[in-house]
Coordinates of C-alpha atoms and ligand atoms in Angstrom, one line a residue:
M467 CA 90.5 66.4 102.5
A468 CA 89.7 69.2 100.1
K469 CA 90.8 72.6 101.2
T470 CA 88.0 75.0 102.1
Y471 CA 88.2 78.7 101.6
K472 CA 85.9 81.0 103.5
I473 CA 85.0 83.8 101.1
A474 CA 83.1 87.0 102.1
V475 CA 81.0 88.2 99.1
I476 CA 80.0 91.9 99.0
P477 CA 78.0 92.3 95.8
G478 CA 77.3 96.0 96.6
D479 CA 75.4 98.4 94.4
G480 CA 74.2 98.9 90.8
T481 CA 75.5 96.2 88.5
G482 CA 77.7 94.8 91.3
P483 CA 75.3 92.0 92.2
E484 CA 74.9 90.9 88.5
V485 CA 78.6 90.7 87.9
T486 CA 79.4 89.1 91.2
A487 CA 76.9 86.3 90.6
E488 CA 78.8 85.4 87.4
A489 CA 82.2 85.6 89.2
V490 CA 80.7 83.2 91.9
K491 CA 79.4 80.9 89.2
V492 CA 82.9 80.6 87.6
L493 CA 84.5 80.3 91.1
K494 CA 82.3 77.4 92.0
T495 CA 83.0 75.7 88.8
A496 CA 86.7 76.1 89.3
A497 CA 86.4 74.7 92.8
D498 CA 84.6 71.6 91.6
K499 CA 87.1 71.1 88.8
F500 CA 90.3 71.7 90.9
K501 CA 89.0 69.9 94.0
F502 CA 88.8 72.6 96.6
K503 CA 85.8 74.1 98.4
V504 CA 84.5 77.6 98.7
D505 CA 82.3 78.5 101.7
L506 CA 80.6 81.8 100.7
T507 CA 79.0 84.3 103.0
H508 CA 77.1 87.2 101.5
F509 CA 77.0 90.7 103.0
D510 CA 74.8 93.5 102.0
F511 CA 77.0 96.5 102.5
G512 CA 76.5 99.3 100.0
G513 CA 74.4 102.2 99.1
E514 CA 71.0 100.6 99.7
R515 CA 71.8 99.5 103.2
Y516 CA 73.2 102.9 103.9
E517 CA 70.0 104.6 102.7
R518 CA 68.0 102.2 104.9
T519 CA 70.1 102.2 108.0
G520 CA 72.7 104.9 107.8
E521 CA 75.4 102.3 108.1
T522 CA 78.4 101.9 105.8
L523 CA 80.8 99.3 107.1
P524 CA 80.4 99.1 110.8
D525 CA 83.4 98.2 113.0
S526 CA 81.8 94.9 113.9
A527 CA 81.7 94.0 110.2
V528 CA 85.4 94.7 109.9
E529 CA 86.0 92.3 112.7
E530 CA 83.9 89.7 111.1
L531 CA 85.6 90.2 107.7
R532 CA 89.0 89.4 109.4
K533 CA 87.9 85.8 109.8
F534 CA 87.6 85.2 106.1
D535 CA 90.3 83.9 103.7
A536 CA 89.4 86.6 101.2
I537 CA 86.7 89.1 100.1
L538 CA 85.1 89.3 96.7
L539 CA 83.6 92.8 96.1
G540 CA 81.2 93.8 93.3
A541 CA 80.8 97.6 93.2
I542 CA 80.2 100.4 95.6
G543 CA 78.4 103.6 94.6
H544 CA 74.8 104.8 94.7
P545 CA 73.3 107.7 92.7
E546 CA 71.4 108.9 95.8
V547 CA 74.4 109.0 98.1
A548 CA 76.7 112.0 98.2
P549 CA 80.2 111.3 96.8
G550 CA 82.7 110.2 99.4
I551 CA 80.4 108.6 101.9
L552 CA 80.4 105.1 100.5
E553 CA 83.9 105.3 99.1
K554 CA 85.4 106.3 102.4
G555 CA 82.9 104.4 104.6
I556 CA 83.1 101.0 102.8
L557 CA 85.9 100.7 100.3
L558 CA 88.6 102.8 101.8
K559 CA 87.6 101.7 105.3
A560 CA 88.1 98.0 104.4
R561 CA 91.4 98.8 102.7
F562 CA 92.7 100.7 105.7
E563 CA 91.3 98.6 108.5
L564 CA 92.4 95.3 107.0
D565 CA 95.7 96.9 106.1
Q566 CA 95.4 95.9 102.4
Y567 CA 98.6 97.8 101.6
I568 CA 98.9 96.6 98.0
N569 CA 96.6 97.4 95.2
L570 CA 97.6 95.1 92.4
R571 CA 96.3 96.0 89.0
P572 CA 97.3 93.9 86.0
V573 CA 97.1 95.7 82.6
K574 CA 96.9 92.9 80.1
L575 CA 95.3 93.1 76.7
Y576 CA 93.6 89.8 76.0
P577 CA 93.3 88.3 72.5
G578 CA 90.4 89.6 70.5
V579 CA 90.0 92.7 72.8
E580 CA 90.1 96.1 71.1
T581 CA 92.5 98.6 72.5
P582 CA 92.3 102.3 71.6
I583 CA 96.0 102.3 70.9
K584 CA 96.8 101.9 67.3
N585 CA 99.2 99.2 66.2
K586 CA 99.5 97.6 69.6
G587 CA 98.5 94.1 70.5
P588 CA 98.5 91.6 73.4
E589 CA 102.3 91.2 73.1
D590 CA 102.7 94.9 73.7
I591 CA 100.2 95.6 76.5
D592 CA 101.1 93.3 79.4
F593 CA 102.2 94.8 82.6
V594 CA 101.2 95.2 86.2
V595 CA 100.9 98.2 88.5
V596 CA 101.6 97.7 92.2
R597 CA 99.9 100.7 93.7
E598 CA 100.5 101.4 97.4
N599 CA 97.1 101.3 99.0
T600 CA 97.3 102.9 102.5
G601 CA 99.2 106.2 102.4
D602 CA 99.6 109.3 100.3
A603 CA 96.7 111.8 100.0
Y604 CA 94.3 109.0 101.0
T605 CA 95.0 109.2 104.7
G606 CA 92.7 112.1 105.4
T607 CA 95.5 114.2 106.8
G608 CA 94.5 117.8 106.5
G609 CA 91.4 120.0 107.0
F610 CA 89.8 123.3 106.5
T611 CA 90.3 126.5 108.4
M612 CA 88.0 129.5 108.0
K613 CA 85.7 127.3 106.0
G614 CA 82.9 129.1 104.2
T615 CA 84.7 132.4 104.3
P616 CA 86.4 134.1 101.4
H617 CA 89.7 133.3 103.1
E618 CA 89.1 129.6 103.7
V619 CA 92.1 127.3 103.5
A620 CA 92.0 123.7 102.5
V621 CA 95.0 121.4 103.1
Q622 CA 95.2 117.7 102.2
T623 CA 98.6 116.3 102.8
A624 CA 100.3 113.3 101.1
V625 CA 101.8 111.2 103.8
Y626 CA 104.3 108.3 103.6
T627 CA 106.3 106.5 106.2
R628 CA 109.5 104.5 105.3
H629 CA 107.7 101.5 106.6
Q630 CA 104.8 101.8 104.2
V631 CA 107.2 102.5 101.3
D632 CA 109.5 99.6 102.2
R633 CA 106.7 97.0 102.6
C634 CA 105.2 98.0 99.2
L635 CA 108.6 97.9 97.5
K636 CA 109.3 94.5 98.9
Y637 CA 106.1 93.2 97.5
A638 CA 106.8 94.8 94.1
F639 CA 110.3 93.4 93.9
E640 CA 109.1 89.9 94.9
Y641 CA 106.3 90.2 92.4
A642 CA 108.7 91.2 89.7
R643 CA 111.0 88.3 90.5
K644 CA 108.1 85.8 90.4
H645 CA 105.9 87.2 87.6
G646 CA 108.0 89.6 85.6
K647 CA 108.5 89.3 81.9
K648 CA 111.6 87.1 82.2
A649 CA 109.9 84.8 84.7
R650 CA 107.1 84.4 82.1
G651 CA 109.6 83.8 79.2
R652 CA 108.6 87.1 77.6
G653 CA 111.8 89.0 77.9
E654 CA 115.5 89.2 78.9
K655 CA 115.1 90.4 82.4
N656 CA 112.5 91.2 85.1
T657 CA 112.1 94.9 85.5
L658 CA 110.6 97.0 88.2
A659 CA 109.9 100.7 87.4
L660 CA 109.2 103.3 90.0
C661 CA 106.7 105.9 88.9
G662 CA 107.0 109.1 90.9
K663 CA 107.5 112.8 90.6
T664 CA 111.0 113.4 92.1
N665 CA 111.2 116.8 90.3
V666 CA 108.4 118.3 92.3
L667 CA 107.4 116.1 95.2
T668 CA 110.9 116.3 96.4
Y669 CA 110.1 114.8 99.8
I670 CA 107.7 112.0 99.2
Y671 CA 109.3 110.7 96.0
D672 CA 112.8 111.3 97.2
L673 CA 111.9 108.9 100.0
W674 CA 110.5 106.4 97.5
E675 CA 113.5 106.7 95.2
R676 CA 116.1 106.2 97.9
A677 CA 114.2 103.3 99.4
F678 CA 113.7 101.8 95.9
H679 CA 117.4 101.8 95.0
A680 CA 118.6 100.8 98.4
M681 CA 116.4 97.7 98.5
G682 CA 117.0 96.8 94.9
K683 CA 120.8 97.0 95.2
A684 CA 120.9 95.1 98.5
Q685 CA 118.3 92.4 97.9
Y686 CA 117.2 92.3 94.2
P687 CA 120.3 92.7 92.0
D688 CA 118.6 90.4 89.5
I689 CA 115.9 92.9 88.9
A690 CA 116.5 95.8 86.6
R691 CA 115.4 99.2 88.0
E692 CA 113.9 102.0 86.1
Y693 CA 112.3 105.3 87.1
Y694 CA 109.6 107.4 85.3
H695 CA 107.9 110.6 86.3
V696 CA 104.2 110.1 86.5
D697 CA 103.3 112.5 83.7
A698 CA 105.8 110.8 81.4
T699 CA 104.4 107.4 82.5
T700 CA 100.9 108.3 81.1
M701 CA 102.6 109.4 77.9
W702 CA 104.5 106.1 77.6
F703 CA 101.5 104.0 78.5
V704 CA 100.0 105.2 75.3
K705 CA 103.1 105.5 73.1
N706 CA 105.2 102.5 74.2
P707 CA 103.3 100.3 76.6
E708 CA 105.6 97.4 75.7
W709 CA 108.4 99.1 77.8
F710 CA 106.6 98.2 81.0
D711 CA 106.8 95.1 83.1
V712 CA 106.1 95.7 86.8
I713 CA 105.5 99.3 88.0
V714 CA 105.4 100.4 91.6
T715 CA 103.9 103.8 92.7
G716 CA 102.2 105.7 95.4
N717 CA 98.4 105.6 96.1
M718 CA 97.4 108.7 94.2
F719 CA 99.5 108.2 91.1
G720 CA 98.5 104.5 91.1
D721 CA 94.8 105.5 91.2
I722 CA 95.3 107.7 88.1
I723 CA 97.6 105.6 86.0
T724 CA 95.5 102.4 86.5
D725 CA 92.4 104.0 85.0
L726 CA 94.5 104.8 81.9
G727 CA 95.8 101.2 82.1
A728 CA 92.3 99.9 82.2
M729 CA 91.4 101.8 79.1
I730 CA 94.4 100.5 77.1
Q731 CA 93.6 96.9 78.1
G732 CA 90.0 97.2 76.7
G733 CA 88.1 99.2 79.4
M734 CA 86.3 98.7 82.6
G735 CA 84.6 95.5 81.3
I736 CA 87.8 93.6 81.8
A737 CA 89.9 95.5 84.4
A738 CA 90.3 93.9 87.9
G739 CA 92.3 94.6 90.9
G740 CA 93.3 93.1 94.2
N741 CA 93.6 95.0 97.5
I742 CA 96.1 92.7 99.1
N743 CA 97.4 92.3 102.6
P744 CA 100.0 89.6 102.1
E745 CA 99.8 88.7 105.8
G746 CA 96.0 89.1 106.2
V747 CA 92.7 89.3 104.4
S748 CA 92.7 90.5 100.8
M749 CA 89.8 91.9 98.8
F750 CA 89.3 91.6 95.1
E751 CA 87.2 93.8 92.8
P752 CA 86.4 94.7 89.3
I753 CA 87.7 98.3 89.1
G754 CA 84.7 99.8 87.2
G755 CA 82.0 101.3 89.2
S756 CA 78.4 100.4 89.9
A757 CA 77.2 101.6 86.4
P758 CA 73.6 102.6 87.5
K759 CA 72.4 103.1 84.0
Y760 CA 72.9 99.4 83.1
T761 CA 71.6 98.0 86.4
G762 CA 69.3 95.1 86.2
K763 CA 69.4 94.9 82.4
G764 CA 71.6 91.8 82.1
V765 CA 73.9 93.7 79.7
I766 CA 76.9 94.5 81.8
N767 CA 80.2 92.6 81.2
P768 CA 81.0 90.3 84.1
L769 CA 84.6 89.5 82.9
A770 CA 86.2 92.1 85.2
A771 CA 84.5 90.5 88.2
I772 CA 85.5 87.0 86.9
C773 CA 89.1 88.3 86.6
A774 CA 88.9 89.6 90.2
A775 CA 87.9 86.1 91.3
Q776 CA 90.7 84.7 89.3
M777 CA 93.2 87.0 91.1
M778 CA 91.7 85.9 94.4
L779 CA 92.4 82.3 93.6
E780 CA 95.9 83.1 92.5
T781 CA 96.5 85.0 95.8
L782 CA 95.0 82.1 97.8
G783 CA 97.5 79.8 96.2
E784 CA 95.1 78.0 93.8
E785 CA 97.4 78.7 90.9
K786 CA 96.2 76.0 88.5
A787 CA 92.5 77.0 89.0
A788 CA 93.5 80.7 88.5
A789 CA 95.4 79.8 85.3
A790 CA 92.4 77.8 84.0
M791 CA 90.1 80.7 84.7
E792 CA 92.4 83.2 82.9
Q793 CA 92.6 80.8 79.9
A794 CA 88.8 80.6 79.8
V795 CA 88.5 84.3 79.8
M796 CA 91.0 84.6 77.0
W797 CA 89.2 82.0 75.1
A798 CA 86.0 84.0 75.5
T799 CA 87.5 87.3 74.4
A800 CA 89.3 85.7 71.5
N801 CA 86.4 83.6 70.2
K802 CA 83.1 84.6 71.6
L803 CA 82.5 88.2 72.7
K804 CA 81.9 90.7 69.9
S805 CA 82.9 93.6 72.2
L806 CA 83.6 94.1 75.9
A807 CA 81.2 97.1 76.1
A808 CA 77.9 96.8 78.0
G809 CA 75.1 95.7 75.7
K810 CA 77.4 95.0 72.8
M811 CA 78.9 91.7 73.9
G812 CA 76.6 89.6 71.7
Y813 CA 75.6 87.8 74.9
S814 CA 73.9 88.6 78.2
T815 CA 75.8 89.0 81.5
S816 CA 74.8 85.5 82.6
E817 CA 75.6 84.0 79.2
V818 CA 79.1 85.3 79.4
G819 CA 79.4 83.7 82.9
D820 CA 78.1 80.4 81.4
L821 CA 80.6 80.5 78.6
V822 CA 83.5 81.0 80.9
A823 CA 82.3 78.5 83.4
A824 CA 81.8 75.8 80.8
K825 CA 85.3 76.4 79.5
V826 CA 86.8 76.1 83.0
A827 CA 84.9 72.8 83.5
E828 CA 86.3 71.3 80.3
Ligands
IPM231 C1 89.7 102.9 92.9 C2 88.7 104.0 93.1 C3 88.8 104.4 94.6 C4 90.2 105.0 94.8 C5 87.7 105.4 95.0 C6 86.3 104.9 94.7 C7 87.8 105.8 96.4 O1 88.8 105.0 92.2 O2 89.6 101.9 93.5 O3 90.7 103.2 92.1 O4 90.4 106.2 94.6 O5 91.0 104.2 95.2
MN232 MN1 90.4 104.8 90.8

């Protein structure tokens, strides 16, 4: 009997529903072609529901989401809602409550896609960031004292436990072994680079660095280890992106360097990420926002959402379907789309979805 995956779909705000519809279109096509089933349940969490009901992601919804095989998310963010409410109430709540401790963000320049980096092509820009997704300055540790007075104090502390660091490193080493450049026939060895700031964050990144070398030495002698300070990492992303294979880093640095990564791979139209709990329910999303100014116009690029669905299939173990989807996206960027930018693709949002779906079906 065909395998059935129960997928929760949260289209969210702004252009989220438009791009999610295209991701679902391609997903269904892949399911037909590769003989599995997807059982989709839509949820309306997002800014509009919050405006209506005051609810972000209720605890009961988290419990419900636990019953799915994966979650596909569009975008969260609403111009009428103050910053932080939806981000913390929906996105970060899902990441934390479902313990999605890995944020996996591939940075891959597809053929035909323009990068702002001069003289670099698809063979140079092809790496993955494994961002820790539960700790660091994201835990909400801290607070104000004397708020509103001239002497007010604000503290927000970066927090890491050895357990959090070790489980993230284990994922990153395993990922490097399975998907690193050597494993893909693109280099001499698989390399895992730690991105940190051991010269200033002498507690947090000292812990990361010791754990990194201890685990690498004991369990992953086949994987080369490198270390980069985060500031230098941003420099090398631009100057020598070809140096990188798999990068592991904390939550905050991972947030920052992956926006840079998204730009060098062609922008938010193509960048996708997975919030992964290797033992639980993972959530996949295009990493661009809700793009209010393009909402409802049919001009937004759905490829990032399609790539998110592709990562979802890969994580669920549908590797052939995932590979076919990636091939179809690469075919579209190489042969069809004029640009990845909203309104400049030469096609509407749904036409891009149609193109990719038709290629997957071939
Ligand atoms: C991201 C986003 C989020 C983050 C925000 C919206 C909370 O920037 O997914 O990278 O900081 O993780
Ligand atoms: Mn971010």
